[in-house]
Amino acid sequence: MDREQRYIRGQYFFEYLVVVSLKKTADGNYEPQITYQFPKKDGMVRFQKEEEEKMLKAITLFCFPEEANIDRRVHIARCCGCEGRETFSFVLTEVDGSRRNGYCRRLLPKGNKACPPEAYCIISRLACFGLFSKIFDEVEKRRQISMAMIYPFMQKLRESPFPAPGNS
């Protein structure tokens, strides 16, 4: 089965890995924005691009849901100098009832300078929180070395076949 057929049938481990960061706006507040996306989807028609943009915008809001209701400067100041992480999930439901699972790992900044947290988010049709938590552990290790080490790992993982239910 070729790559396109596997993608259409939802047989990849995941559809996207995105990194969402809080970026400062002109008014001094912060808003979530995608700073990295894997894979990049090229060759889409206009309708597909619009649908993808809506989904990606929704993902940013799920990664930082509380940001709409709090003073972002207070949040960033509170995180300054701390380090930590939190992992959570959400479900995106399409009009036709199909579902995609979102798995997020939000990383708080390290060091003494004030910087906003960032979130790594994987979108998949698989409902397997434990598996994706382990994937985030590996992504986090690779990220500490270099962002460039994440791409080959995620590419290989994305295209790997996964076992049928009951097989390992």
Short mmCIF file of N, CA and C in Angstrom, two decimals:
data_model
loop_
_atom_site.label_atom_id
_atom_site.label_comp_id
_atom_site.label_asym_id
_atom_site.label_seq_id
_atom_site.Cartn_x
_atom_site.Cartn_y
_atom_site.Cartn_z
N MET A 1 0.85 -1.18 0.00
CA MET A 1 0.00 0.00 0.00
C MET A 1 0.90 1.25 0.00
N ASP A 2 0.64 2.20 -0.91
CA ASP A 2 1.51 3.37 -0.97
C ASP A 2 1.15 4.38 0.12
N ARG A 3 2.02 5.39 0.25
CA ARG A 3 1.86 6.38 1.33
C ARG A 3 0.53 7.09 1.30
N GLU A 4 0.09 7.51 0.10
CA GLU A 4 -1.15 8.27 0.00
C GLU A 4 -2.35 7.42 0.45
N GLN A 5 -2.39 6.16 0.05
CA GLN A 5 -3.48 5.29 0.47
C GLN A 5 -3.46 5.09 1.99
N ARG A 6 -2.27 4.92 2.58
CA ARG A 6 -2.17 4.74 4.02
C ARG A 6 -2.66 5.98 4.73
N TYR A 7 -2.33 7.16 4.22
CA TYR A 7 -2.77 8.40 4.84
C TYR A 7 -4.30 8.52 4.78
N ILE A 8 -4.86 8.23 3.61
CA ILE A 8 -6.31 8.35 3.43
C ILE A 8 -7.03 7.39 4.37
N ARG A 9 -6.52 6.21 4.56
CA ARG A 9 -7.16 5.22 5.42
C ARG A 9 -6.84 5.44 6.90
N GLY A 10 -6.05 6.46 7.23
CA GLY A 10 -5.74 6.75 8.62
C GLY A 10 -4.81 5.74 9.24
N GLN A 11 -3.92 5.14 8.43
CA GLN A 11 -3.06 4.09 8.94
C GLN A 11 -1.67 4.57 9.33
N TYR A 12 -1.49 5.82 9.49
CA TYR A 12 -0.23 6.34 10.03
C TYR A 12 -0.37 6.43 11.54
N PHE A 13 0.73 6.37 12.24
CA PHE A 13 0.69 6.57 13.69
C PHE A 13 0.09 7.93 14.01
N PHE A 14 0.45 8.94 13.22
CA PHE A 14 -0.07 10.28 13.48
C PHE A 14 -0.16 11.05 12.18
N GLU A 15 -0.95 12.12 12.19
CA GLU A 15 -1.07 12.99 11.03
C GLU A 15 -0.12 14.17 11.10
N TYR A 16 0.00 14.75 12.30
CA TYR A 16 0.83 15.95 12.47
C TYR A 16 1.59 15.90 13.78
N LEU A 17 2.72 16.53 13.77
CA LEU A 17 3.39 16.98 14.99
C LEU A 17 3.55 18.47 14.80
N VAL A 18 3.04 19.25 15.75
CA VAL A 18 3.23 20.70 15.69
C VAL A 18 3.82 21.18 17.01
N VAL A 19 4.58 22.25 16.91
CA VAL A 19 5.08 22.94 18.09
C VAL A 19 4.35 24.26 18.14
N VAL A 20 3.73 24.53 19.28
CA VAL A 20 2.97 25.77 19.45
C VAL A 20 3.66 26.58 20.53
N SER A 21 3.96 27.83 20.19
CA SER A 21 4.61 28.74 21.13
C SER A 21 3.73 29.97 21.33
N LEU A 22 3.91 30.62 22.46
CA LEU A 22 3.23 31.89 22.69
C LEU A 22 4.11 33.00 22.13
N LYS A 23 3.55 33.76 21.21
CA LYS A 23 4.28 34.85 20.56
C LYS A 23 3.68 36.17 21.00
N LYS A 24 4.56 37.14 21.24
CA LYS A 24 4.12 38.48 21.67
C LYS A 24 3.46 39.22 20.51
N THR A 25 2.32 39.82 20.79
CA THR A 25 1.60 40.60 19.79
C THR A 25 1.94 42.08 19.94
N ALA A 26 1.47 42.89 19.03
CA ALA A 26 1.76 44.32 19.05
C ALA A 26 1.22 45.00 20.31
N ASP A 27 0.14 44.47 20.88
CA ASP A 27 -0.44 45.08 22.08
C ASP A 27 0.21 44.59 23.37
N GLY A 28 1.26 43.77 23.26
CA GLY A 28 1.98 43.31 24.45
C GLY A 28 1.47 42.02 25.04
N ASN A 29 0.38 41.50 24.51
CA ASN A 29 -0.13 40.21 24.96
C ASN A 29 0.54 39.10 24.18
N TYR A 30 0.16 37.88 24.48
CA TYR A 30 0.72 36.72 23.79
C TYR A 30 -0.41 35.90 23.20
N GLU A 31 -0.14 35.31 22.04
CA GLU A 31 -1.12 34.42 21.43
C GLU A 31 -0.40 33.17 20.93
N PRO A 32 -1.09 32.02 20.97
CA PRO A 32 -0.45 30.79 20.52
C PRO A 32 -0.32 30.76 19.00
N GLN A 33 0.87 30.34 18.54
CA GLN A 33 1.13 30.23 17.11
C GLN A 33 1.96 28.97 16.85
N ILE A 34 1.72 28.36 15.72
CA ILE A 34 2.50 27.18 15.33
C ILE A 34 3.86 27.66 14.83
N THR A 35 4.92 27.13 15.46
CA THR A 35 6.28 27.51 15.07
C THR A 35 6.99 26.38 14.33
N TYR A 36 6.41 25.18 14.34
CA TYR A 36 6.99 24.03 13.64
C TYR A 36 5.85 23.08 13.30
N GLN A 37 5.88 22.53 12.10
CA GLN A 37 4.86 21.58 11.68
C GLN A 37 5.51 20.45 10.90
N PHE A 38 5.18 19.22 11.26
CA PHE A 38 5.66 18.06 10.53
C PHE A 38 4.49 17.12 10.32
N PRO A 39 4.25 16.60 9.15
CA PRO A 39 4.90 17.00 7.91
C PRO A 39 4.23 18.25 7.35
N LYS A 40 4.92 18.91 6.47
CA LYS A 40 4.31 20.01 5.73
C LYS A 40 3.44 19.40 4.66
N LYS A 41 2.25 19.91 4.52
CA LYS A 41 1.34 19.36 3.50
C LYS A 41 1.40 20.27 2.27
N ASP A 42 1.95 19.76 1.20
CA ASP A 42 2.04 20.51 -0.05
C ASP A 42 1.06 19.92 -1.06
N GLY A 43 0.74 20.70 -2.06
CA GLY A 43 -0.10 20.21 -3.15
C GLY A 43 -1.57 20.12 -2.82
N MET A 44 -2.03 20.85 -1.82
CA MET A 44 -3.45 20.82 -1.48
C MET A 44 -4.21 21.84 -2.32
N VAL A 45 -5.46 21.52 -2.60
CA VAL A 45 -6.32 22.49 -3.27
C VAL A 45 -6.80 23.50 -2.21
N ARG A 46 -7.38 24.58 -2.67
CA ARG A 46 -7.76 25.68 -1.77
C ARG A 46 -8.64 25.22 -0.60
N PHE A 47 -9.67 24.41 -0.89
CA PHE A 47 -10.57 23.94 0.15
C PHE A 47 -9.81 23.15 1.22
N GLN A 48 -8.91 22.27 0.79
CA GLN A 48 -8.13 21.47 1.74
C GLN A 48 -7.24 22.36 2.60
N LYS A 49 -6.64 23.37 1.99
CA LYS A 49 -5.78 24.30 2.74
C LYS A 49 -6.60 25.05 3.79
N GLU A 50 -7.80 25.49 3.41
CA GLU A 50 -8.65 26.21 4.36
C GLU A 50 -9.05 25.32 5.53
N GLU A 51 -9.40 24.07 5.25
CA GLU A 51 -9.76 23.12 6.31
C GLU A 51 -8.57 22.85 7.22
N GLU A 52 -7.40 22.69 6.63
CA GLU A 52 -6.21 22.44 7.43
C GLU A 52 -5.90 23.65 8.32
N GLU A 53 -6.01 24.84 7.79
CA GLU A 53 -5.76 26.05 8.57
C GLU A 53 -6.71 26.16 9.75
N LYS A 54 -8.00 25.83 9.54
CA LYS A 54 -8.97 25.86 10.65
C LYS A 54 -8.59 24.85 11.71
N MET A 55 -8.19 23.65 11.29
CA MET A 55 -7.82 22.62 12.26
C MET A 55 -6.56 23.04 13.03
N LEU A 56 -5.58 23.57 12.33
CA LEU A 56 -4.34 23.98 13.00
C LEU A 56 -4.60 25.13 13.97
N LYS A 57 -5.49 26.04 13.62
CA LYS A 57 -5.85 27.13 14.54
C LYS A 57 -6.51 26.57 15.80
N ALA A 58 -7.40 25.59 15.62
CA ALA A 58 -8.05 24.96 16.78
C ALA A 58 -7.01 24.29 17.67
N ILE A 59 -6.02 23.65 17.06
CA ILE A 59 -4.98 22.98 17.83
C ILE A 59 -4.25 23.97 18.73
N THR A 60 -3.94 25.15 18.22
CA THR A 60 -3.22 26.14 19.04
C THR A 60 -4.03 26.51 20.28
N LEU A 61 -5.34 26.60 20.12
CA LEU A 61 -6.19 26.96 21.26
C LEU A 61 -6.31 25.84 22.27
N PHE A 62 -6.26 24.59 21.82
CA PHE A 62 -6.26 23.46 22.74
C PHE A 62 -4.94 23.37 23.50
N CYS A 63 -3.85 23.76 22.86
CA CYS A 63 -2.54 23.69 23.52
C CYS A 63 -2.43 24.70 24.66
N PHE A 64 -3.08 25.85 24.51
CA PHE A 64 -3.06 26.89 25.53
C PHE A 64 -4.48 27.41 25.77
N PRO A 65 -5.37 26.59 26.29
CA PRO A 65 -6.77 27.01 26.46
C PRO A 65 -6.95 28.12 27.47
N GLU A 66 -6.14 28.15 28.52
CA GLU A 66 -6.30 29.16 29.56
C GLU A 66 -5.78 30.51 29.13
N GLU A 67 -5.04 30.57 28.06
CA GLU A 67 -4.43 31.83 27.64
C GLU A 67 -5.46 32.88 27.25
N ALA A 68 -6.65 32.46 26.87
CA ALA A 68 -7.68 33.43 26.50
C ALA A 68 -8.24 34.16 27.71
N ASN A 69 -8.02 33.62 28.91
CA ASN A 69 -8.69 34.17 30.09
C ASN A 69 -7.75 34.79 31.13
N ILE A 70 -6.46 34.75 30.93
CA ILE A 70 -5.54 35.27 31.93
C ILE A 70 -4.59 36.27 31.32
N ASP A 71 -4.02 37.08 32.16
CA ASP A 71 -3.01 38.03 31.72
C ASP A 71 -1.75 37.25 31.40
N ARG A 72 -1.41 37.24 30.13
CA ARG A 72 -0.28 36.42 29.68
C ARG A 72 1.04 36.84 30.33
N ARG A 73 1.21 38.11 30.61
CA ARG A 73 2.47 38.56 31.24
C ARG A 73 2.62 37.95 32.63
N VAL A 74 1.53 37.84 33.37
CA VAL A 74 1.58 37.23 34.69
C VAL A 74 1.95 35.75 34.56
N HIS A 75 1.34 35.07 33.60
CA HIS A 75 1.61 33.65 33.39
C HIS A 75 3.09 33.43 33.06
N ILE A 76 3.63 34.23 32.17
CA ILE A 76 5.03 34.06 31.78
C ILE A 76 5.95 34.40 32.93
N ALA A 77 5.64 35.46 33.67
CA ALA A 77 6.47 35.82 34.82
C ALA A 77 6.45 34.71 35.86
N ARG A 78 5.29 34.10 36.06
CA ARG A 78 5.17 33.03 37.03
C ARG A 78 6.02 31.82 36.62
N CYS A 79 6.15 31.56 35.33
CA CYS A 79 6.91 30.41 34.85
C CYS A 79 8.42 30.70 34.81
N CYS A 80 8.79 31.93 34.86
CA CYS A 80 10.19 32.29 34.71
C CYS A 80 11.06 31.55 35.73
N GLY A 81 12.08 30.91 35.22
CA GLY A 81 13.02 30.24 36.10
C GLY A 81 12.58 28.87 36.54
N CYS A 82 11.38 28.46 36.22
CA CYS A 82 10.95 27.13 36.62
C CYS A 82 11.15 26.18 35.45
N GLU A 83 11.08 24.93 35.73
CA GLU A 83 11.08 23.99 34.63
C GLU A 83 10.12 22.87 34.96
N GLY A 84 9.47 22.38 33.96
CA GLY A 84 8.51 21.33 34.19
C GLY A 84 7.78 21.01 32.92
N ARG A 85 6.84 20.08 33.02
CA ARG A 85 6.07 19.70 31.85
C ARG A 85 4.72 19.17 32.30
N GLU A 86 3.79 19.23 31.37
CA GLU A 86 2.49 18.62 31.61
C GLU A 86 2.04 17.99 30.30
N THR A 87 1.40 16.84 30.40
CA THR A 87 0.93 16.12 29.23
C THR A 87 -0.58 15.95 29.36
N PHE A 88 -1.30 16.22 28.28
CA PHE A 88 -2.75 16.10 28.29
C PHE A 88 -3.24 15.76 26.89
N SER A 89 -4.50 15.42 26.79
CA SER A 89 -5.06 15.07 25.48
C SER A 89 -6.40 15.78 25.27
N PHE A 90 -6.83 15.79 24.01
CA PHE A 90 -8.13 16.35 23.63
C PHE A 90 -8.60 15.62 22.38
N VAL A 91 -9.85 15.82 22.01
CA VAL A 91 -10.42 15.18 20.83
C VAL A 91 -10.98 16.24 19.90
N LEU A 92 -10.60 16.17 18.63
CA LEU A 92 -11.17 17.03 17.59
C LEU A 92 -12.23 16.19 16.86
N THR A 93 -13.46 16.67 16.84
CA THR A 93 -14.55 15.95 16.19
C THR A 93 -14.98 16.71 14.95
N GLU A 94 -15.00 16.02 13.82
CA GLU A 94 -15.39 16.62 12.55
C GLU A 94 -16.92 16.62 12.43
N VAL A 95 -17.42 17.33 11.46
CA VAL A 95 -18.86 17.42 11.22
C VAL A 95 -19.46 16.03 10.95
N ASP A 96 -18.69 15.18 10.28
CA ASP A 96 -19.18 13.84 9.95
C ASP A 96 -19.06 12.85 11.12
N GLY A 97 -18.59 13.31 12.27
CA GLY A 97 -18.46 12.47 13.44
C GLY A 97 -17.10 11.79 13.60
N SER A 98 -16.24 11.91 12.58
CA SER A 98 -14.91 11.31 12.70
C SER A 98 -14.09 12.08 13.74
N ARG A 99 -13.17 11.36 14.35
CA ARG A 99 -12.41 11.96 15.45
C ARG A 99 -10.92 11.85 15.22
N ARG A 100 -10.26 12.87 15.71
CA ARG A 100 -8.80 12.87 15.77
C ARG A 100 -8.44 13.18 17.22
N ASN A 101 -7.44 12.48 17.70
CA ASN A 101 -6.98 12.69 19.07
C ASN A 101 -5.78 13.62 19.06
N GLY A 102 -5.79 14.55 19.98
CA GLY A 102 -4.65 15.45 20.14
C GLY A 102 -3.95 15.12 21.44
N TYR A 103 -2.64 14.96 21.36
CA TYR A 103 -1.82 14.69 22.54
C TYR A 103 -0.83 15.83 22.66
N CYS A 104 -0.82 16.48 23.81
CA CYS A 104 0.05 17.64 24.02
C CYS A 104 1.02 17.40 25.15
N ARG A 105 2.22 17.89 24.97
CA ARG A 105 3.19 17.98 26.06
C ARG A 105 3.61 19.43 26.10
N ARG A 106 3.24 20.09 27.18
CA ARG A 106 3.61 21.49 27.36
C ARG A 106 4.86 21.56 28.22
N LEU A 107 5.86 22.23 27.69
CA LEU A 107 7.14 22.35 28.38
C LEU A 107 7.31 23.76 28.90
N LEU A 108 7.61 23.87 30.16
CA LEU A 108 7.86 25.17 30.75
C LEU A 108 9.33 25.53 30.56
N PRO A 109 9.64 26.80 30.52
CA PRO A 109 11.01 27.21 30.22
C PRO A 109 12.00 26.83 31.30
N LYS A 110 13.25 26.66 30.86
CA LYS A 110 14.36 26.41 31.78
C LYS A 110 15.16 27.70 31.89
N GLY A 111 15.90 27.83 32.95
CA GLY A 111 16.78 28.98 33.08
C GLY A 111 16.13 30.15 33.78
N ASN A 112 16.83 31.27 33.77
CA ASN A 112 16.39 32.44 34.52
C ASN A 112 15.71 33.50 33.69
N LYS A 113 15.80 33.42 32.36
CA LYS A 113 15.16 34.48 31.57
C LYS A 113 13.69 34.16 31.34
N ALA A 114 12.90 35.20 31.27
CA ALA A 114 11.45 35.03 31.06
C ALA A 114 11.20 34.62 29.62
N CYS A 115 10.57 33.49 29.44
CA CYS A 115 10.17 33.06 28.12
C CYS A 115 8.92 32.21 28.26
N PRO A 116 8.07 32.28 27.28
CA PRO A 116 6.80 31.56 27.37
C PRO A 116 6.98 30.06 27.19
N PRO A 117 6.03 29.27 27.69
CA PRO A 117 6.09 27.83 27.46
C PRO A 117 5.82 27.50 26.00
N GLU A 118 6.18 26.29 25.59
CA GLU A 118 5.81 25.82 24.27
C GLU A 118 5.17 24.45 24.42
N ALA A 119 4.35 24.10 23.45
CA ALA A 119 3.64 22.82 23.50
C ALA A 119 3.94 22.02 22.25
N TYR A 120 4.23 20.75 22.46
CA TYR A 120 4.35 19.81 21.37
C TYR A 120 3.02 19.08 21.28
N CYS A 121 2.48 18.97 20.07
CA CYS A 121 1.16 18.38 19.92
C CYS A 121 1.19 17.39 18.76
N ILE A 122 0.72 16.18 19.01
CA ILE A 122 0.60 15.15 17.99
C ILE A 122 -0.89 14.92 17.74
N ILE A 123 -1.27 14.91 16.47
CA ILE A 123 -2.65 14.63 16.07
C ILE A 123 -2.67 13.26 15.42
N SER A 124 -3.53 12.37 15.93
CA SER A 124 -3.59 11.00 15.44
C SER A 124 -5.02 10.47 15.53
N ARG A 125 -5.30 9.50 14.72
CA ARG A 125 -6.59 8.81 14.82
C ARG A 125 -6.54 7.71 15.88
N LEU A 126 -5.35 7.40 16.36
CA LEU A 126 -5.18 6.39 17.40
C LEU A 126 -5.46 6.98 18.78
N ALA A 127 -6.18 6.26 19.59
CA ALA A 127 -6.44 6.66 20.97
C ALA A 127 -5.53 5.85 21.87
N CYS A 128 -4.35 6.40 22.17
CA CYS A 128 -3.37 5.65 22.95
C CYS A 128 -2.46 6.63 23.70
N PHE A 129 -2.98 7.17 24.80
CA PHE A 129 -2.26 8.20 25.55
C PHE A 129 -0.87 7.73 26.00
N GLY A 130 -0.76 6.51 26.51
CA GLY A 130 0.52 6.01 26.99
C GLY A 130 1.59 5.95 25.91
N LEU A 131 1.20 5.50 24.71
CA LEU A 131 2.13 5.43 23.59
C LEU A 131 2.66 6.81 23.24
N PHE A 132 1.77 7.78 23.14
CA PHE A 132 2.19 9.10 22.73
C PHE A 132 2.98 9.81 23.83
N SER A 133 2.73 9.48 25.08
CA SER A 133 3.55 10.02 26.17
C SER A 133 4.99 9.55 26.02
N LYS A 134 5.18 8.29 25.65
CA LYS A 134 6.53 7.76 25.43
C LYS A 134 7.18 8.40 24.21
N ILE A 135 6.41 8.64 23.18
CA ILE A 135 6.94 9.33 22.00
C ILE A 135 7.40 10.74 22.40
N PHE A 136 6.59 11.43 23.22
CA PHE A 136 7.00 12.76 23.68
C PHE A 136 8.30 12.71 24.49
N ASP A 137 8.48 11.66 25.29
CA ASP A 137 9.73 11.52 26.04
C ASP A 137 10.93 11.49 25.09
N GLU A 138 10.78 10.74 24.00
CA GLU A 138 11.87 10.64 23.02
C GLU A 138 12.06 11.96 22.27
N VAL A 139 10.96 12.61 21.90
CA VAL A 139 11.05 13.91 21.22
C VAL A 139 11.75 14.91 22.13
N GLU A 140 11.41 14.89 23.41
CA GLU A 140 12.02 15.82 24.36
C GLU A 140 13.53 15.58 24.48
N LYS A 141 13.95 14.32 24.53
CA LYS A 141 15.39 14.00 24.57
C LYS A 141 16.09 14.53 23.34
N ARG A 142 15.50 14.29 22.18
CA ARG A 142 16.12 14.74 20.92
C ARG A 142 16.13 16.27 20.83
N ARG A 143 15.08 16.90 21.31
CA ARG A 143 14.99 18.36 21.30
C ARG A 143 16.11 19.00 22.10
N GLN A 144 16.49 18.37 23.22
CA GLN A 144 17.57 18.91 24.04
C GLN A 144 18.90 18.90 23.29
N ILE A 145 19.05 17.98 22.35
CA ILE A 145 20.27 17.93 21.55
C ILE A 145 20.16 18.89 20.37
N SER A 146 19.08 18.73 19.57
CA SER A 146 18.88 19.58 18.40
C SER A 146 17.49 19.34 17.83
N MET A 147 16.82 20.39 17.42
CA MET A 147 15.51 20.26 16.77
C MET A 147 15.63 19.39 15.51
N ALA A 148 16.79 19.43 14.86
CA ALA A 148 17.00 18.65 13.63
C ALA A 148 16.94 17.15 13.89
N MET A 149 17.12 16.71 15.12
CA MET A 149 17.06 15.28 15.42
C MET A 149 15.62 14.77 15.54
N ILE A 150 14.68 15.67 15.65
CA ILE A 150 13.28 15.26 15.77
C ILE A 150 12.73 14.77 14.43
N TYR A 151 13.07 15.46 13.35
CA TYR A 151 12.49 15.16 12.04
C TYR A 151 12.70 13.72 11.60
N PRO A 152 13.94 13.18 11.57
CA PRO A 152 14.09 11.79 11.10
C PRO A 152 13.37 10.77 11.98
N PHE A 153 13.35 11.01 13.28
CA PHE A 153 12.65 10.12 14.19
C PHE A 153 11.16 10.11 13.88
N MET A 154 10.56 11.28 13.75
CA MET A 154 9.13 11.38 13.50
C MET A 154 8.77 10.86 12.11
N GLN A 155 9.64 11.09 11.11
CA GLN A 155 9.40 10.59 9.76
C GLN A 155 9.35 9.07 9.76
N LYS A 156 10.31 8.44 10.42
CA LYS A 156 10.35 6.98 10.47
C LYS A 156 9.15 6.43 11.24
N LEU A 157 8.84 7.06 12.35
CA LEU A 157 7.70 6.63 13.16
C LEU A 157 6.39 6.77 12.40
N ARG A 158 6.22 7.89 11.73
CA ARG A 158 4.97 8.16 11.03
C ARG A 158 4.69 7.11 9.96
N GLU A 159 5.74 6.67 9.28
CA GLU A 159 5.55 5.74 8.17
C GLU A 159 5.66 4.27 8.58
N SER A 160 5.96 4.03 9.85
CA SER A 160 6.06 2.63 10.33
C SER A 160 4.66 2.02 10.41
N PRO A 161 4.56 0.75 10.01
CA PRO A 161 3.26 0.10 10.19
C PRO A 161 3.04 -0.17 11.68
N PHE A 162 1.82 -0.08 12.12
CA PHE A 162 1.55 -0.42 13.51
C PHE A 162 0.78 -1.73 13.55
N PRO A 163 0.96 -2.49 14.63
CA PRO A 163 0.36 -3.82 14.69
C PRO A 163 -1.16 -3.76 14.74
N ALA A 164 -1.77 -4.78 14.20
CA ALA A 164 -3.22 -4.91 14.29
C ALA A 164 -3.60 -5.22 15.73
N PRO A 165 -4.84 -4.94 16.13
CA PRO A 165 -5.26 -5.24 17.50
C PRO A 165 -4.98 -6.71 17.86
N GLY A 166 -4.43 -6.93 19.02
CA GLY A 166 -4.12 -8.26 19.49
C GLY A 166 -2.73 -8.75 19.11
N ASN A 167 -2.02 -7.99 18.26
CA ASN A 167 -0.65 -8.33 17.89
C ASN A 167 0.30 -7.33 18.50
N SER A 168 1.55 -7.74 18.67
CA SER A 168 2.51 -6.78 19.20
C SER A 168 3.76 -6.73 18.34
#
